[in-house]
Tab-separated table of C-alpha atoms in Angstrom:
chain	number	residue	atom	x	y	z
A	1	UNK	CA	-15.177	-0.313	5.494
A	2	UNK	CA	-14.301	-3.814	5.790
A	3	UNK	CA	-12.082	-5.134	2.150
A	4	UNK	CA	-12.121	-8.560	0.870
A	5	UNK	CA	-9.922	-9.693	-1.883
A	6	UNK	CA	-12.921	-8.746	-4.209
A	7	UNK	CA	-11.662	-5.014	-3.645
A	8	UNK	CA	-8.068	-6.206	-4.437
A	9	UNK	CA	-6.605	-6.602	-8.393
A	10	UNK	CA	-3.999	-8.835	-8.624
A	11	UNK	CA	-1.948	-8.114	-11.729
A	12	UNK	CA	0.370	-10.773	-11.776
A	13	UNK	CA	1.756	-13.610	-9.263
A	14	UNK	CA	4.447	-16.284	-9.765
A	15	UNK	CA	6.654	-18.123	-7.521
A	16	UNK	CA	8.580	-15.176	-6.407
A	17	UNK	CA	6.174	-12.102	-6.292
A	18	UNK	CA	3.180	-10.590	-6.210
A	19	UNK	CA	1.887	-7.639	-7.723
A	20	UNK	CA	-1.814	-6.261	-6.745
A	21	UNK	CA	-3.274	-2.846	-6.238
A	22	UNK	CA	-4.185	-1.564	-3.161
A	23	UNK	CA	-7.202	-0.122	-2.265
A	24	UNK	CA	-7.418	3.476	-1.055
A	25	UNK	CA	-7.497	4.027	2.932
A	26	UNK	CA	-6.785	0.505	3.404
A	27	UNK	CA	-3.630	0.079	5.788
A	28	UNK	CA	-0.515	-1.908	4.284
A	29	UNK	CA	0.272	-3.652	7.208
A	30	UNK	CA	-1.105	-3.752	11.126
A	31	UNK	CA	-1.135	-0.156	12.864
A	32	UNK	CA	-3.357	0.699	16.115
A	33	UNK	CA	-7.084	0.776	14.040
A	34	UNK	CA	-7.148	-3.192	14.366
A	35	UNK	CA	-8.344	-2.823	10.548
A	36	UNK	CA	-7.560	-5.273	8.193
A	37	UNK	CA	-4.414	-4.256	6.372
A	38	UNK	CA	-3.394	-5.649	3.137
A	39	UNK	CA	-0.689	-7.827	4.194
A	40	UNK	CA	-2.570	-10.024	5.998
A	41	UNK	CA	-5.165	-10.217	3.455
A	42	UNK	CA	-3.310	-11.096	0.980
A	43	UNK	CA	-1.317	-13.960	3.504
A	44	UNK	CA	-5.037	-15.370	3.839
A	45	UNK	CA	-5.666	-15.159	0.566
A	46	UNK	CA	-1.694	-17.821	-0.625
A	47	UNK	CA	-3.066	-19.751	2.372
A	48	UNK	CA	-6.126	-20.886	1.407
A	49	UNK	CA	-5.184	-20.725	-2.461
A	50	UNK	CA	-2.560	-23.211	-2.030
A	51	UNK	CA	-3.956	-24.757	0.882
A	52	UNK	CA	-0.580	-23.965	3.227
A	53	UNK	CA	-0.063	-25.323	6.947
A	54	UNK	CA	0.782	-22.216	8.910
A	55	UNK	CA	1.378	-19.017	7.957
A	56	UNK	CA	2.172	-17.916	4.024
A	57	UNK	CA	5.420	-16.469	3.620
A	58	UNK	CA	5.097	-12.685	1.995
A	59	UNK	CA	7.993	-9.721	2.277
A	60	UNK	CA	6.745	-6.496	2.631
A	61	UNK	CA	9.326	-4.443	0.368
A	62	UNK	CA	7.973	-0.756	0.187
A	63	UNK	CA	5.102	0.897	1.432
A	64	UNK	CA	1.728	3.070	0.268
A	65	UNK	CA	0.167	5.518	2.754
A	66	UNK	CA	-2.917	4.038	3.794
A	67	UNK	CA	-5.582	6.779	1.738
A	68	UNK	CA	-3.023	6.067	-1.346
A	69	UNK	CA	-4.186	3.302	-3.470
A	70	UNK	CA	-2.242	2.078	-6.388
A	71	UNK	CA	0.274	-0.606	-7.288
A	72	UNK	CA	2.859	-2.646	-5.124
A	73	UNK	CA	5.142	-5.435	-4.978
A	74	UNK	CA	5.132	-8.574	-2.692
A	75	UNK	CA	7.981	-11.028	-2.483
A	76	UNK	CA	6.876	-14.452	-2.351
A	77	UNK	CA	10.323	-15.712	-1.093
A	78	UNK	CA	12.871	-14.281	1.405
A	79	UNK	CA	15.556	-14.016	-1.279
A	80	UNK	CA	13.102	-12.216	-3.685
A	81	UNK	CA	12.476	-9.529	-0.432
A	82	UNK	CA	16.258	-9.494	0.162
A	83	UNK	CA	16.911	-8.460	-3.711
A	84	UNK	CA	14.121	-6.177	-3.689
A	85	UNK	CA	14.092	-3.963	-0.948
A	86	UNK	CA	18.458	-3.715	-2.326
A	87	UNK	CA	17.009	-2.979	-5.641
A	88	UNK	CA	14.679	0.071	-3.936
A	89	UNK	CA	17.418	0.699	-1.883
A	90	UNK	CA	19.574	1.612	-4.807
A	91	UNK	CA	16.811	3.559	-6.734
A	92	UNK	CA	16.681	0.921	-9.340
A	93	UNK	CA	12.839	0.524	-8.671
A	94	UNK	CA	10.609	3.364	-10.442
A	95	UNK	CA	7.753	4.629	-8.639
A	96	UNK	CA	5.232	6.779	-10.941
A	97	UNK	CA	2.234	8.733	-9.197
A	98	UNK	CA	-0.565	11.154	-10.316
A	99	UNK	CA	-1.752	13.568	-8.453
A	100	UNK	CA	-4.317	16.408	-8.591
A	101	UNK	CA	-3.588	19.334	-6.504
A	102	UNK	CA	-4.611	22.809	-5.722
A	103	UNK	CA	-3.973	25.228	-7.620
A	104	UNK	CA	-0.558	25.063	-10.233
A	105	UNK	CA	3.133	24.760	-9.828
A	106	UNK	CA	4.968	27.641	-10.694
A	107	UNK	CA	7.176	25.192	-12.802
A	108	UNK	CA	5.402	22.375	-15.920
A	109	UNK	CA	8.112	20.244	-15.149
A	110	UNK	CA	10.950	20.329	-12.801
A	111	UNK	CA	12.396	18.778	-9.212
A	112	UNK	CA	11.764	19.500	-5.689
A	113	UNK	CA	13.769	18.823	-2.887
A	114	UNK	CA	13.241	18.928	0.557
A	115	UNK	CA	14.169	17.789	4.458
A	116	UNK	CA	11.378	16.084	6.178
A	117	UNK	CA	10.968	15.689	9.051
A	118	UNK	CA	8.318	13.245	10.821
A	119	UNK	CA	6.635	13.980	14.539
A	120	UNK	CA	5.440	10.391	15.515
A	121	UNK	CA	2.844	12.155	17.940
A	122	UNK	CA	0.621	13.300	15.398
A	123	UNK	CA	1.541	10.977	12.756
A	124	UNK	CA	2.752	14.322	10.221
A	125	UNK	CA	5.275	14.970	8.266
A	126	UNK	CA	6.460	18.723	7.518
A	127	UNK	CA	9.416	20.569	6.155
A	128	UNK	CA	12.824	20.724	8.151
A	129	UNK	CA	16.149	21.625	7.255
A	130	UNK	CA	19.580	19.616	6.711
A	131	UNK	CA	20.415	20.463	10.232
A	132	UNK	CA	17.762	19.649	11.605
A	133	UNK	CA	18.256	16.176	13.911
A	134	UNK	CA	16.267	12.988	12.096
A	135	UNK	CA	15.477	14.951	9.331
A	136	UNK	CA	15.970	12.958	5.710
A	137	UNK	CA	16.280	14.246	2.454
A	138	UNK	CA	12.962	13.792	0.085
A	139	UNK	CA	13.244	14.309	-3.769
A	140	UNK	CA	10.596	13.850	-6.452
A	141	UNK	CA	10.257	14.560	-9.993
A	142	UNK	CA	7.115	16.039	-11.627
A	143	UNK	CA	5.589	17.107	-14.613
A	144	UNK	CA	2.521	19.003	-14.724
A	145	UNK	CA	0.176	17.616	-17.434
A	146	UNK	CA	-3.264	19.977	-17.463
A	147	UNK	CA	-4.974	23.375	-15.046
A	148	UNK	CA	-8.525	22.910	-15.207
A	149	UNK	CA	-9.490	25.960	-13.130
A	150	UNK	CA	-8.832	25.699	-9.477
A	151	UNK	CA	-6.846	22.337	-9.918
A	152	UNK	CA	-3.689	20.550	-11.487
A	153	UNK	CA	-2.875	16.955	-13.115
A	154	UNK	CA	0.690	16.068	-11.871
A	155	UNK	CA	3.212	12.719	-13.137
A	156	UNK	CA	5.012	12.422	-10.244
A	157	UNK	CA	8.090	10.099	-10.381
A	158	UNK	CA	10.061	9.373	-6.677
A	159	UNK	CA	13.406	9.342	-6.547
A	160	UNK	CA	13.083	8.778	-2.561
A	161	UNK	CA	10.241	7.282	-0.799
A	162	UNK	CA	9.449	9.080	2.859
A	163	UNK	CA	6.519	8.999	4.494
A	164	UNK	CA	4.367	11.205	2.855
A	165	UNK	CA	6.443	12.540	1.196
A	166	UNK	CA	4.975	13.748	-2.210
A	167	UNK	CA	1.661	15.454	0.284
A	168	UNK	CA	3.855	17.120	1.954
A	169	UNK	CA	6.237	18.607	-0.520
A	170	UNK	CA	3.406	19.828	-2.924
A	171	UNK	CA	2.093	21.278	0.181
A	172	UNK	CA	5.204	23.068	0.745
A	173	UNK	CA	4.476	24.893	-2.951
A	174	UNK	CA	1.063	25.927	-1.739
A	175	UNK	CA	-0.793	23.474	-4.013
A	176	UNK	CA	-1.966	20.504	-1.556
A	177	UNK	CA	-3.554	17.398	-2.771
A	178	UNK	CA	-6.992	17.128	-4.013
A	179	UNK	CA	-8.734	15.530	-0.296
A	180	UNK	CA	-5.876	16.188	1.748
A	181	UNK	CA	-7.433	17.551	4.531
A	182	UNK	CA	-4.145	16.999	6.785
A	183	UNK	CA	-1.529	18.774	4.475
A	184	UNK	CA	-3.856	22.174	3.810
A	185	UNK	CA	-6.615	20.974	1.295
A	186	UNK	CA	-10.042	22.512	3.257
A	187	UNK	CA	-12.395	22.545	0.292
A	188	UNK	CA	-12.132	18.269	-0.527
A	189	UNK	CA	-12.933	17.798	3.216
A	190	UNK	CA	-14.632	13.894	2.387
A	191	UNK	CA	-12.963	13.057	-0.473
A	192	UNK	CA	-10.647	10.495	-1.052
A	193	UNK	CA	-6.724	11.679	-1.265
A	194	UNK	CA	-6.127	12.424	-5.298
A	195	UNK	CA	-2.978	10.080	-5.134
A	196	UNK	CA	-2.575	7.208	-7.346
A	197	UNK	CA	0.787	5.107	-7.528
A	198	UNK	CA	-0.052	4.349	-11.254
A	199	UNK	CA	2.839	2.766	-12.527
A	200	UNK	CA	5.716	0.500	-11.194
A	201	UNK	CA	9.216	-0.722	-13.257
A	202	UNK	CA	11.766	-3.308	-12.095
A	203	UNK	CA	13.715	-5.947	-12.846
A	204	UNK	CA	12.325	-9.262	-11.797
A	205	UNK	CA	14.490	-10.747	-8.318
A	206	UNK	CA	15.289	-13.800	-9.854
A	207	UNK	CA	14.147	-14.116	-13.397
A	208	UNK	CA	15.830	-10.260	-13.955
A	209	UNK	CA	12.699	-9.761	-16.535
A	210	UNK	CA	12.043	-6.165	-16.843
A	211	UNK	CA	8.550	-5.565	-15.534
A	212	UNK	CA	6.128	-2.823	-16.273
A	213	UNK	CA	3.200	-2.834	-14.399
A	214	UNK	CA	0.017	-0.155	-15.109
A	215	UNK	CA	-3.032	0.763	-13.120
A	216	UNK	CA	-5.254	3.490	-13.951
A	217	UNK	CA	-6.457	5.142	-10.704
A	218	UNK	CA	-10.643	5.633	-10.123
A	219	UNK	CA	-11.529	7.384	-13.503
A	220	UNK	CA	-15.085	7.567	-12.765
A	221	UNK	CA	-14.590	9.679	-9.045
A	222	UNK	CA	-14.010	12.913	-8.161
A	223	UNK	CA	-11.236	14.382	-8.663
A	224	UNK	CA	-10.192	12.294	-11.248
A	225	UNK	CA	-12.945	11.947	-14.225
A	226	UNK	CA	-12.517	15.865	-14.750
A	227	UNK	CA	-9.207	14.820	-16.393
A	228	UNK	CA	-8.550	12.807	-19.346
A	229	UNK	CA	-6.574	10.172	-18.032
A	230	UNK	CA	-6.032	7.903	-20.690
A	231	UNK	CA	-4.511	10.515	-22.751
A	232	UNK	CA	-2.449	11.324	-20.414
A	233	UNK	CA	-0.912	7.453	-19.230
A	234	UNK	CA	-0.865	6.302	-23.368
A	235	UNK	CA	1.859	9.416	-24.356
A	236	UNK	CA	4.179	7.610	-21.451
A	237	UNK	CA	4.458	4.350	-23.396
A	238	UNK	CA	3.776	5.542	-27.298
């Protein structure tokens, strides 16, 4: 699939960021597919908006695995990148997820934590120890919202941001992601990943606004319209 800036939502844009949802399985930045990745879209897109010589300027500050779509940051200026990716740095960025998974978490709410470790070879992440060389220490918050039979609604709220990090830790509970054919899920072979980063909070690089930012993920797809999202997403902010 080829994506245009009619697949991407820009939420809000001023001299120092950018803040759009991604797409799901679109790459953030170049990797070996050659396929368009986000980045470079959206430096195409300031380009030709305000008609730039050369190349637009635009700081990638944190990441989404490429099937994840949901909301992200751009800094628009190098000192806006520099404050950001210190803000992430010292966990004063909030990352918010839902989820569906397989089956249901022992706990409704409560923390996991975990050593990952990541083989570059196959391009997967899986469960080490502290001893273990290169391994890095993942933590996440959750709450589980609704079961509906065979499958779970889960807030999830990083407190650390490895690569796949929040596949691969509900995988290590024996509830995999809704689609995630990689981390154990064999039944939603063809589906897209059920993993939505719905919900960003920071304080603006140079204006220090606080910003809220709010996308609902695909209501109208599988796994997703089984659940009643908006429910859900309004008790967070009433």
């Amino acid at each position: 699939m080829t994506f245009t800036m009619d697949d991407v939502n820009v939420l809000y844009e001023d001299n120092h960021i950018l803040v759009v949802v991604k797409p799901q399985n679109m790459p953030v930045m170049a990797d070996e597919s050659k396929d368009l990745d986000l980045l470079t879209l959206l430096k195409n897109w300031l380009k030709e908006k305000y008609n730039k010589e050369g190349e637009a300027y635009l700081g990638l500050v944190h990441r989404l695995d490429r099937p994840t779509g949901g909301i992200m940051v751009f800094a628009k200026t190098s000192k806006a990148a520099e404050r950001l990716c210190q803000a992430i740095k010292d966990r004063e960025v909030e990352k918010n997820y839902l989820a569906v998974i397989g089956g249901k978490l022992k706990s409704e709410k409560g923390t996991l934590t975990n050593w990952l470790k990541k083989n570059p070879n196959t391009n997967t992440v899986y469960i080490a120890t502290s001893l273990t060389e290169g391994a890095k220490k993942a933590e996440l918050d959750y709450t589980q919202l609704e079961t509906l039979g065979t499958i779970s609604l889960v807030k999830v709220q990083l407190k650390t941001g490895r690569s796949h990090q929040i596949r691969v830790q509900m995988a290590g509970q024996n509830c995999p992601l809704f689609g995630d054919v990689k981390y154990g899920d064999k039944l939603a072979k063809g589906s897209n990943l059920a993993l939505w980063a719905y919900e960003l909070k920071f304080t603006h690089p140079v204006t220090k606004d606080s910003m809220v930012f709010v996308a609902y993920p695909p209501e109208e797809k599988e796994p997703w319209k089984k659940f009643e999202l908006k429910k859900y997403l309004e008790q967070f902010y009433y």
